[in-house]
Short mmCIF file of C-alpha atoms and ligand atoms in Angstrom, two decimals:
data_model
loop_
_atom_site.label_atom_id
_atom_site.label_comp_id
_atom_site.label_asym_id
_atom_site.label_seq_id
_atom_site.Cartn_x
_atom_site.Cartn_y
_atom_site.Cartn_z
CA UNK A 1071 12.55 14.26 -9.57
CA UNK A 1072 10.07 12.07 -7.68
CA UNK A 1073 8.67 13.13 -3.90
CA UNK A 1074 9.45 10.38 -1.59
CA UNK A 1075 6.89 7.81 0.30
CA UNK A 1076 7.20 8.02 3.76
CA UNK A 1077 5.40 5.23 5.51
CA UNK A 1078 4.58 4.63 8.45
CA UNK A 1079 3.23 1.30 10.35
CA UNK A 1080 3.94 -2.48 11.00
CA UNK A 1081 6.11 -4.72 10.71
CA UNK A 1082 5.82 -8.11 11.03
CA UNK A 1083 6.96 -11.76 10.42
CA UNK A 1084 4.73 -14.00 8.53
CA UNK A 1085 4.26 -17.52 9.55
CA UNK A 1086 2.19 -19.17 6.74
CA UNK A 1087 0.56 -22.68 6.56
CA UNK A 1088 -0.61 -22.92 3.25
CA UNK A 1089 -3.48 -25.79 2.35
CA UNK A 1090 -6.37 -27.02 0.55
CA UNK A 1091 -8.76 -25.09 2.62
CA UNK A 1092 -9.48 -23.42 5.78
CA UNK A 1093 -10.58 -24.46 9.20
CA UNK A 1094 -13.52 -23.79 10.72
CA UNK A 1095 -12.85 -22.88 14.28
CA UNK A 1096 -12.30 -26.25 16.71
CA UNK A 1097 -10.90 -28.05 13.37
CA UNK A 1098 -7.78 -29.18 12.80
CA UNK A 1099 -7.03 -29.29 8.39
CA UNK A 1100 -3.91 -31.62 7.97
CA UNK A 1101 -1.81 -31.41 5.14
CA UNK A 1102 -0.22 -27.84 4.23
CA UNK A 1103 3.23 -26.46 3.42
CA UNK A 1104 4.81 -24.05 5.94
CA UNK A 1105 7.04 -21.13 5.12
CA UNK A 1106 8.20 -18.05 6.59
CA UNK A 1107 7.90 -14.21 5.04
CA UNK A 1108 8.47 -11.17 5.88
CA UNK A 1109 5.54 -9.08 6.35
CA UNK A 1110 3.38 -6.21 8.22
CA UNK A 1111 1.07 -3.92 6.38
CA UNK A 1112 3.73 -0.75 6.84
CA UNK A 1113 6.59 -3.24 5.66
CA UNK A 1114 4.89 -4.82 2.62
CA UNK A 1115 3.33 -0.88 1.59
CA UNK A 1116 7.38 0.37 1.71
CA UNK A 1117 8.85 -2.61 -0.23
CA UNK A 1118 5.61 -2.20 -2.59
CA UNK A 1119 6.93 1.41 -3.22
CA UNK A 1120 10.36 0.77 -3.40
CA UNK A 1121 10.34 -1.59 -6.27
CA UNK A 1122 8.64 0.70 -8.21
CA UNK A 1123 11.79 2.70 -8.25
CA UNK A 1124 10.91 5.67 -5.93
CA UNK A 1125 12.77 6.68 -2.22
CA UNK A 1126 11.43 5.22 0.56
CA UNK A 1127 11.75 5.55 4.14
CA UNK A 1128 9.99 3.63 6.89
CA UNK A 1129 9.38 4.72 10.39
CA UNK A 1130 7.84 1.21 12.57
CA UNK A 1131 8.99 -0.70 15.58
CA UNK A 1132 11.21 -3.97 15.68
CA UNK A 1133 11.17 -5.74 18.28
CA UNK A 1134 15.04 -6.83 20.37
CA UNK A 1135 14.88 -10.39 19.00
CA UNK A 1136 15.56 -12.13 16.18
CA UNK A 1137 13.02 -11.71 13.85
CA UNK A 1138 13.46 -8.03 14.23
CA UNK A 1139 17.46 -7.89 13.18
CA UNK A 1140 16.11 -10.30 10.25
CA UNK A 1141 13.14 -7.47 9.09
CA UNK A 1142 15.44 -4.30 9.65
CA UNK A 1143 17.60 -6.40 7.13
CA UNK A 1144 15.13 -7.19 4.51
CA UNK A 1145 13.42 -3.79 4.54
CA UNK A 1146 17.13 -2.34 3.74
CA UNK A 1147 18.04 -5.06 1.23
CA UNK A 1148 15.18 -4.27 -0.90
CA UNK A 1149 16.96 -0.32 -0.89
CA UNK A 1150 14.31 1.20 1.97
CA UNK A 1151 15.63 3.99 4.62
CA UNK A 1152 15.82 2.28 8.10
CA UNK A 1153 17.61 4.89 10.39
CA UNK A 1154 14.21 5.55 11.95
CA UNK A 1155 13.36 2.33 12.44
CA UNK A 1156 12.75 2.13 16.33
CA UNK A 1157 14.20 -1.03 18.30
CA UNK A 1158 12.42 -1.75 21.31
CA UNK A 1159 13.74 -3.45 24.13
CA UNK A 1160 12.92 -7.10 26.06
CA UNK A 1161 9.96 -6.64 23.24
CA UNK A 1162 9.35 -9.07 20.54
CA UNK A 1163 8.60 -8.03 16.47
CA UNK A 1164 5.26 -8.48 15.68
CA UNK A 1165 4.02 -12.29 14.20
CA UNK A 1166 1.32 -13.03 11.71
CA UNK A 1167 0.03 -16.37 11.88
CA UNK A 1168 -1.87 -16.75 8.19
CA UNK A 1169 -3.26 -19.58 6.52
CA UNK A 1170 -4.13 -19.94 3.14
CA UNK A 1171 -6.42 -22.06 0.98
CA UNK A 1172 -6.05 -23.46 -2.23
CA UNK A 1173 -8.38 -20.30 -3.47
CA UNK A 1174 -5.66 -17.75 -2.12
CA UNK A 1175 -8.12 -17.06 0.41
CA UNK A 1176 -6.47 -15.98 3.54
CA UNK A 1177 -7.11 -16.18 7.43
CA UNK A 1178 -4.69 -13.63 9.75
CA UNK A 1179 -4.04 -13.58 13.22
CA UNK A 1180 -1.41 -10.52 14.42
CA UNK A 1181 0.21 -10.38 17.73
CA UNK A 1182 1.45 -6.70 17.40
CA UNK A 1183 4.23 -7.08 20.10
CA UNK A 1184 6.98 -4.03 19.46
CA UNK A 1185 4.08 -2.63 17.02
CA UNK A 1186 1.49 -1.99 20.16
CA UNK A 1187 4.71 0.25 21.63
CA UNK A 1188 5.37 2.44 18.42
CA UNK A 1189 4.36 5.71 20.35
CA UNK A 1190 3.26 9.25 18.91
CA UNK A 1191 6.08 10.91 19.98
CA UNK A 1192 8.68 8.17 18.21
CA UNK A 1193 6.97 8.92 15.04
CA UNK A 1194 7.36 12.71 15.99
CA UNK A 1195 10.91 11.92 16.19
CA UNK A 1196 11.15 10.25 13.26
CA UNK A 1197 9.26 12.52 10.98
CA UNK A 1198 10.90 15.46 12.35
CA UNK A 1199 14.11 13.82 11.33
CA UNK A 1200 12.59 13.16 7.97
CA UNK A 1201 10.82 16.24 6.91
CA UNK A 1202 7.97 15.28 5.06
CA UNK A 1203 7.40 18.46 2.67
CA UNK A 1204 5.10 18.87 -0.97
CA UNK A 1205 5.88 16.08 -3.45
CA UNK A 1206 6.17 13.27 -0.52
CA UNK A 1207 3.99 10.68 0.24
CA UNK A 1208 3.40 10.11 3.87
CA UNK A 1209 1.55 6.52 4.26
CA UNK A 1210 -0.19 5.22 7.41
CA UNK A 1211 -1.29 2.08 8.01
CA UNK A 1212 -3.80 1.25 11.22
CA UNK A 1213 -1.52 -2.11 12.62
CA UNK A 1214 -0.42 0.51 15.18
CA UNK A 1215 -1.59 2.49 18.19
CA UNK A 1216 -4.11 5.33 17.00
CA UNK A 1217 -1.95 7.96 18.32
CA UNK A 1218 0.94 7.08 16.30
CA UNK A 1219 -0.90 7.15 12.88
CA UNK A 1220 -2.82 10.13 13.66
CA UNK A 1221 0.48 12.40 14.96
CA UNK A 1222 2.16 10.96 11.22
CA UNK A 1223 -0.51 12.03 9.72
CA UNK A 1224 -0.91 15.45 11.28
CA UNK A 1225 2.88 16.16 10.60
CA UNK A 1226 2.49 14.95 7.04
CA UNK A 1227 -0.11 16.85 6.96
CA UNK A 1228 1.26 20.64 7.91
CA UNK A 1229 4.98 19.76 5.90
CA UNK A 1230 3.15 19.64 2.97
CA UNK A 1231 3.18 16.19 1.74
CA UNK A 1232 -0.04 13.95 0.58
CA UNK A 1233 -1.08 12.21 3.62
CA UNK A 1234 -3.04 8.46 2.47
CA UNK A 1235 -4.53 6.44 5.60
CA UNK A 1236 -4.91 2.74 4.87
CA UNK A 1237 -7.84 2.05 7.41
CA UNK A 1238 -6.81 -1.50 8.16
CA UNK A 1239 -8.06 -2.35 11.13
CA UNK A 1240 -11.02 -0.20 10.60
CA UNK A 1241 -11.80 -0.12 14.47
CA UNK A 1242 -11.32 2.71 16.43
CA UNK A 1243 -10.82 5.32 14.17
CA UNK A 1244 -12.87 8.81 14.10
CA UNK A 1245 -13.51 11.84 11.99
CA UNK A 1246 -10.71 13.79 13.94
CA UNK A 1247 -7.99 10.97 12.10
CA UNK A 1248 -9.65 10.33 8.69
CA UNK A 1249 -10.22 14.20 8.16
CA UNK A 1250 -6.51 14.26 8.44
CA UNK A 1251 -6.00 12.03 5.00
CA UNK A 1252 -6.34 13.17 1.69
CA UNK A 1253 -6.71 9.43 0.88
CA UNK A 1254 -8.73 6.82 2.41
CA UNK A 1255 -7.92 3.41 1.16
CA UNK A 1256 -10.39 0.87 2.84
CA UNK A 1257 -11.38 -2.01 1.67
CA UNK A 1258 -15.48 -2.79 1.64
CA UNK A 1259 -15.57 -4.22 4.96
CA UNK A 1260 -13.44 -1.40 6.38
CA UNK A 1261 -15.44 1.08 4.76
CA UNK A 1262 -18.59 -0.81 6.10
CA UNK A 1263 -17.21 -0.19 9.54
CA UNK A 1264 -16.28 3.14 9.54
CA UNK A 1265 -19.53 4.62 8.16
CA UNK A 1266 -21.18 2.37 10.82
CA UNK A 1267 -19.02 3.52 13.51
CA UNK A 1268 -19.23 6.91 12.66
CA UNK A 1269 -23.31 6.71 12.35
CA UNK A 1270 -23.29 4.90 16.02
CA UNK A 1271 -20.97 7.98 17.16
CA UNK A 1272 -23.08 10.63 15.23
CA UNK A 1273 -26.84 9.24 15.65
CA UNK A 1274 -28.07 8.77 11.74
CA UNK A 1275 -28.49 5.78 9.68
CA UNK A 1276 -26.10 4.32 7.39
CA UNK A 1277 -26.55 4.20 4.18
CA UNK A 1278 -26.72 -0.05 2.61
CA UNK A 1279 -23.02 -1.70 3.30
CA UNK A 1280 -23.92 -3.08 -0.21
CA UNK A 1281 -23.28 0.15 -1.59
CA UNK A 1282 -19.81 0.99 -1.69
CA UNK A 1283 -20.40 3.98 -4.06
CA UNK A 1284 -22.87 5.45 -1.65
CA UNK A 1285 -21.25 4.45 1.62
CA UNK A 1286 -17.81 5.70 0.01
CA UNK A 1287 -20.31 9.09 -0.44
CA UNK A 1288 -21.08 9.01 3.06
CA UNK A 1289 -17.83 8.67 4.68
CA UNK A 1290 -16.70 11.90 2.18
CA UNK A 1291 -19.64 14.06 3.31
CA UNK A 1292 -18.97 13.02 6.90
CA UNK A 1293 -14.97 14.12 6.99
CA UNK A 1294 -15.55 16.97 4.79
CA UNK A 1295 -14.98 19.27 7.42
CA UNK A 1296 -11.53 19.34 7.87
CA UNK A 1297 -10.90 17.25 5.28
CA UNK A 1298 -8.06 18.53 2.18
CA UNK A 1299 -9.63 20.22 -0.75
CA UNK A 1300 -8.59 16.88 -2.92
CA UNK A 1301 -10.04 14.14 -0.54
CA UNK A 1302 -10.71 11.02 -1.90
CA UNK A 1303 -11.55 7.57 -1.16
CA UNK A 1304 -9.83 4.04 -2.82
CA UNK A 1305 -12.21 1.79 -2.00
CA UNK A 1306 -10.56 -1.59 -3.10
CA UNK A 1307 -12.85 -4.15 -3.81
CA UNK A 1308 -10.53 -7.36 -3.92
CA UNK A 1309 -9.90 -9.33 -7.43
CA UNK A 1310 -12.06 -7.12 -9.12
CA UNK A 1311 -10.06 -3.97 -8.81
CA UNK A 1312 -10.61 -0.91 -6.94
CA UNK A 1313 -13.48 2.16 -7.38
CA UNK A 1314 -12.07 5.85 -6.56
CA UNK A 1315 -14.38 8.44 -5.11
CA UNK A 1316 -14.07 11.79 -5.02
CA UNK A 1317 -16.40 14.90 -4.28
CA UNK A 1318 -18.78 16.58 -6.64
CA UNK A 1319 -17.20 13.93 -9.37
CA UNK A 1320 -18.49 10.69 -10.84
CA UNK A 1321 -17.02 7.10 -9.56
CA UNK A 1322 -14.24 5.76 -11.24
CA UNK A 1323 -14.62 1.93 -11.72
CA UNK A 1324 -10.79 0.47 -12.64
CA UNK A 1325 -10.91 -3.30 -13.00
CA UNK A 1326 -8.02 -5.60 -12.00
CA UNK A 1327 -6.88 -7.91 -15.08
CA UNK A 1328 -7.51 -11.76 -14.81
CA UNK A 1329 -4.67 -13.44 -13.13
CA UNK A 1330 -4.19 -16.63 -11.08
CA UNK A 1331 -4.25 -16.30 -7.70
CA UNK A 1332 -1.87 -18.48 -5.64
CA UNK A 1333 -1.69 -16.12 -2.67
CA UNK A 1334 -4.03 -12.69 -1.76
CA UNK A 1335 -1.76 -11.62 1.43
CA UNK A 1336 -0.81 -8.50 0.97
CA UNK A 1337 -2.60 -7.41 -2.43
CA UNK A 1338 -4.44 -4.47 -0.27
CA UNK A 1339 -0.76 -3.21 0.40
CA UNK A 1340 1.19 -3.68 -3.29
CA UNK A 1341 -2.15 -1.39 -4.02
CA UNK A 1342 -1.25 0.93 -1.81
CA UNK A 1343 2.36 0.83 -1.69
CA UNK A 1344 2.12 1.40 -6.03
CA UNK A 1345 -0.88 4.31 -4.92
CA UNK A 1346 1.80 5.85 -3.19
CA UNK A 1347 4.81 5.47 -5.13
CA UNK A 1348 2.76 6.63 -8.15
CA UNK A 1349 1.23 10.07 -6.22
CA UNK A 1350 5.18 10.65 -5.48
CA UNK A 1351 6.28 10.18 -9.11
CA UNK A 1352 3.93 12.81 -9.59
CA UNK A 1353 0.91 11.16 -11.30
CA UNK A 1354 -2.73 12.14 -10.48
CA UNK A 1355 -5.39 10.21 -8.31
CA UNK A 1356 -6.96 8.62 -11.50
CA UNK A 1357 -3.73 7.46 -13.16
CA UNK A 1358 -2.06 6.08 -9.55
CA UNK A 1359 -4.88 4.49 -8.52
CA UNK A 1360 -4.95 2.09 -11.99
CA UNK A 1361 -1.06 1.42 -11.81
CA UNK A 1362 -2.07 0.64 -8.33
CA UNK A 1363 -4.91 -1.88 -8.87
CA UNK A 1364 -2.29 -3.62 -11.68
CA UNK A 1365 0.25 -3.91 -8.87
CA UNK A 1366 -2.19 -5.46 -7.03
CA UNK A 1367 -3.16 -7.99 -9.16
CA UNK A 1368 0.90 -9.05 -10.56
CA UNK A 1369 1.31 -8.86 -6.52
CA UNK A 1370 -1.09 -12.33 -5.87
CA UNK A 1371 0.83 -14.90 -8.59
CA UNK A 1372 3.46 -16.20 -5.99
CA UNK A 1373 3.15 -17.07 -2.01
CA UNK A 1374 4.18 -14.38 0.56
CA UNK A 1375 2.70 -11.05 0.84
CA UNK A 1376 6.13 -9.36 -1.00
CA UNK A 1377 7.21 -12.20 -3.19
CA UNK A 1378 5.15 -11.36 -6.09
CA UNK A 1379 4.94 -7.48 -5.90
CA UNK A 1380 6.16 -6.48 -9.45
CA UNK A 1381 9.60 -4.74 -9.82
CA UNK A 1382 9.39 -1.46 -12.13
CA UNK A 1383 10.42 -3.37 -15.46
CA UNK A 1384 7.38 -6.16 -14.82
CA UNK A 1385 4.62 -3.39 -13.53
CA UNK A 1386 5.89 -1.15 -16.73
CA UNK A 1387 5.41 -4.38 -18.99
CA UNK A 1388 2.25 -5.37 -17.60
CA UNK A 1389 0.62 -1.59 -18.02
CA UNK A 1390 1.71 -1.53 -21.95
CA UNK A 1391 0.04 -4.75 -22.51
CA UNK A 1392 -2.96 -3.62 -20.95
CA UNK A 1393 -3.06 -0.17 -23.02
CA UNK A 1394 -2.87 1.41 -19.78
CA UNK A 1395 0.66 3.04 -20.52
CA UNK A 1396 2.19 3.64 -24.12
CA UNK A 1397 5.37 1.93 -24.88
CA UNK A 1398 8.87 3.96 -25.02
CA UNK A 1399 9.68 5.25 -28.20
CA UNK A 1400 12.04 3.24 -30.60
CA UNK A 1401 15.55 5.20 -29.70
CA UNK A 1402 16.58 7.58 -32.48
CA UNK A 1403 18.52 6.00 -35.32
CA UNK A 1404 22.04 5.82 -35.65
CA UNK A 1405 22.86 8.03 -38.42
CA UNK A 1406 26.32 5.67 -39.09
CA UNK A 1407 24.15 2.53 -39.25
CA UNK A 1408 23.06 1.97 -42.93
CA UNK A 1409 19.62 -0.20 -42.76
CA UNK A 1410 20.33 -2.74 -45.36
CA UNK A 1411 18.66 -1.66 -48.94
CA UNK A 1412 18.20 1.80 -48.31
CA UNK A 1413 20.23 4.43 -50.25
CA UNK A 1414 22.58 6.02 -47.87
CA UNK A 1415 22.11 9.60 -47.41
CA UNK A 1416 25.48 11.30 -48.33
CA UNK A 1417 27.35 12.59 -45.76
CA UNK A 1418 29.03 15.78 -45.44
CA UNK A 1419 32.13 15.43 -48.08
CA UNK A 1420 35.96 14.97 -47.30
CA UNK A 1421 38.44 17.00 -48.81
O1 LIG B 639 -1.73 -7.31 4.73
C1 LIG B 639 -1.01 -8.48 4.94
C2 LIG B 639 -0.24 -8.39 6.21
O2 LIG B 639 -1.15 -8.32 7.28
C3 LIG B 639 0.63 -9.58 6.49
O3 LIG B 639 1.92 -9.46 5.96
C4 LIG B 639 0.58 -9.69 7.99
O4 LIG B 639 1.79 -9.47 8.61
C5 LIG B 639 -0.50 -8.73 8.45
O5 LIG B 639 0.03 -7.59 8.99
#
């Protein structure tokens, strides 16, 4: 029986202009296709988790409008819990403007709206009502107010369950919240700015931002106190896959197979919504993290940060291609099904 993956962050609609290339700030770029997604780091991490066949429940904040009623229903089509979802009133649901080149690079810009209001005492509420315990999952995303990720993962924390923090934004965020993950997820630039933040706060120097190994090290050293006794760091490290860090063992490099890109929104959260949904299914750091990074990399073939995340079947398919997973085995034989030009074996006799 598989633990469940709680998450907990944004939602948001995605309003995408996709082009040739991007504009450099006072330019206008003519010429791109629009389209509309749904999105939000805490909604693309649950429906990344939910295809991969695992329960899911999400605890964010919709906004009284439209776009809201349309996210609460595409969160539940896709099979997600949404009786904690909180509505908030004369409040709109959070908008992403993106854009995005012909490279499937990507430019964001998030007006939180009901996000900013998700408080710590609604996700109280809402994790009390869920019980996180051992076997669950409890994933935080940073698209919301401080207080709110650090009370989810403080409750995750004492029911039990395996508490990941996706550090995205990376601002704002201190040894009192990270200590409380087993799993940091940043990606280089986030890690970059934590360890620098952290030096600032602390007074020593950081160590190269080159380094993500070493900086990784840092951060680990830093949060130890406090920390769980399995803390770890997935630093993600964009289309070439992902490097896990853990204490007093060596760096795990997992590369991301070759695919082409149309679209990188939302790669960081298949990763982590696959991390997740893999930890709750019961596999180790080592083995979620690859699935993850694979998830990842299916999760970039179509537009829209959910369209391509892979359904259970597809990841499955992918992972016994790679070697990364052995196939089923053939199902036993039919002992009434003769193959043709074999001797039957004779069955019991009739009298
Ligand atoms: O990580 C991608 C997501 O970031 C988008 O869906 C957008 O809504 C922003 O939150």
């Amino acid at each position: 029986m598989s633990g469940r993956v709680l998450v907990v962050g944004s939602v948001n609609v995605d309003l995408v202009v996709q082009g040739e290339r991007l504009p450099q700030p006072g330019e206008t770029v003519m010429g791109g296709t629009f389209s509309r997604f749904h999105g939000g780091k805490g909604g693309n991490q649950a429906v990344a988790a939910a295809r991969l066949g695992v329960p899911v429940m999400i605890v964010a904040a919709l906004g009284d409008d439209e776009f809201g009623n349309d996210a609460r229903t595409a969160l539940a089509r896709e099979g997600i819990g949404t009786d904690v979802l909180v509505r908030l009133e004369r409040t709109a649901t959070g908008v992403a403007l993106i854009l995005v080149d012909a490279k499937a690079e990507n430019m964001i810009a998030v007006a939180p709206g009901a996000n900013a209001g998700l408080t710590a005492a609604h996700v109280r509420q809402a994790l009390i009502r869920l019980a996180p315990h051992p076997g669950d999952v409890v994933m935080v995303t940073h698209e919301i107010p401080t207080d709110a990720a650090r009370e989810a993962l403080r409750i995750g924390r004492a029911g039990g369950a395996t508490t990941v923090l996706n550090p995205a934004p990376a601002g704002g965020l201190d040894r009192s919240i990270l200590s409380l993950a087993d799993v940091l997820t940043p990606n280089r630039g986030e890690l970059a700015r934590l360890v620098a933040d952290d030096a600032a706060r602390s007074g020593y120097t950081p160590p190269p931002a080159d380094d993500p190994i070493k900086t990784a090290r840092a951060l680990l050293d830093v949060i130890a106190e406090g920390a769980g006794p399995h803390s770890a760091l997935l630093v993600t490290l964009g289309p070439t896959g992902a490097v896990l860090v853990r204490r007093g063992k060596p760096p795990i490099d997992i590369k991301a197979p070759k695919v082409k890109a149309i679209d990188a929104t939302g790669a960081g959260d298949s990763l982590n919504g696959a991390f997740a949904a893999a930890l709750a299914s019961g596999l180790d750091l080592e083995a979620a993290a690859r699935r993850a990074v694979v998830a990842a990399s299916l999760s970039v073939m179509r537009a829209g940060a959910r369209e391509g995340m892979p359904s259970k079947a597809d990841l499955e398919t992918k992972l016994i291609a790679l070697g990364i997973m052995l196939p089923p085995p053939p199902p036993p034989a039919d002992p009434d099904v003769v193959a043709e030009g074999s001797t039957p074996e004779p069955g019991p006799e009739v009298r």
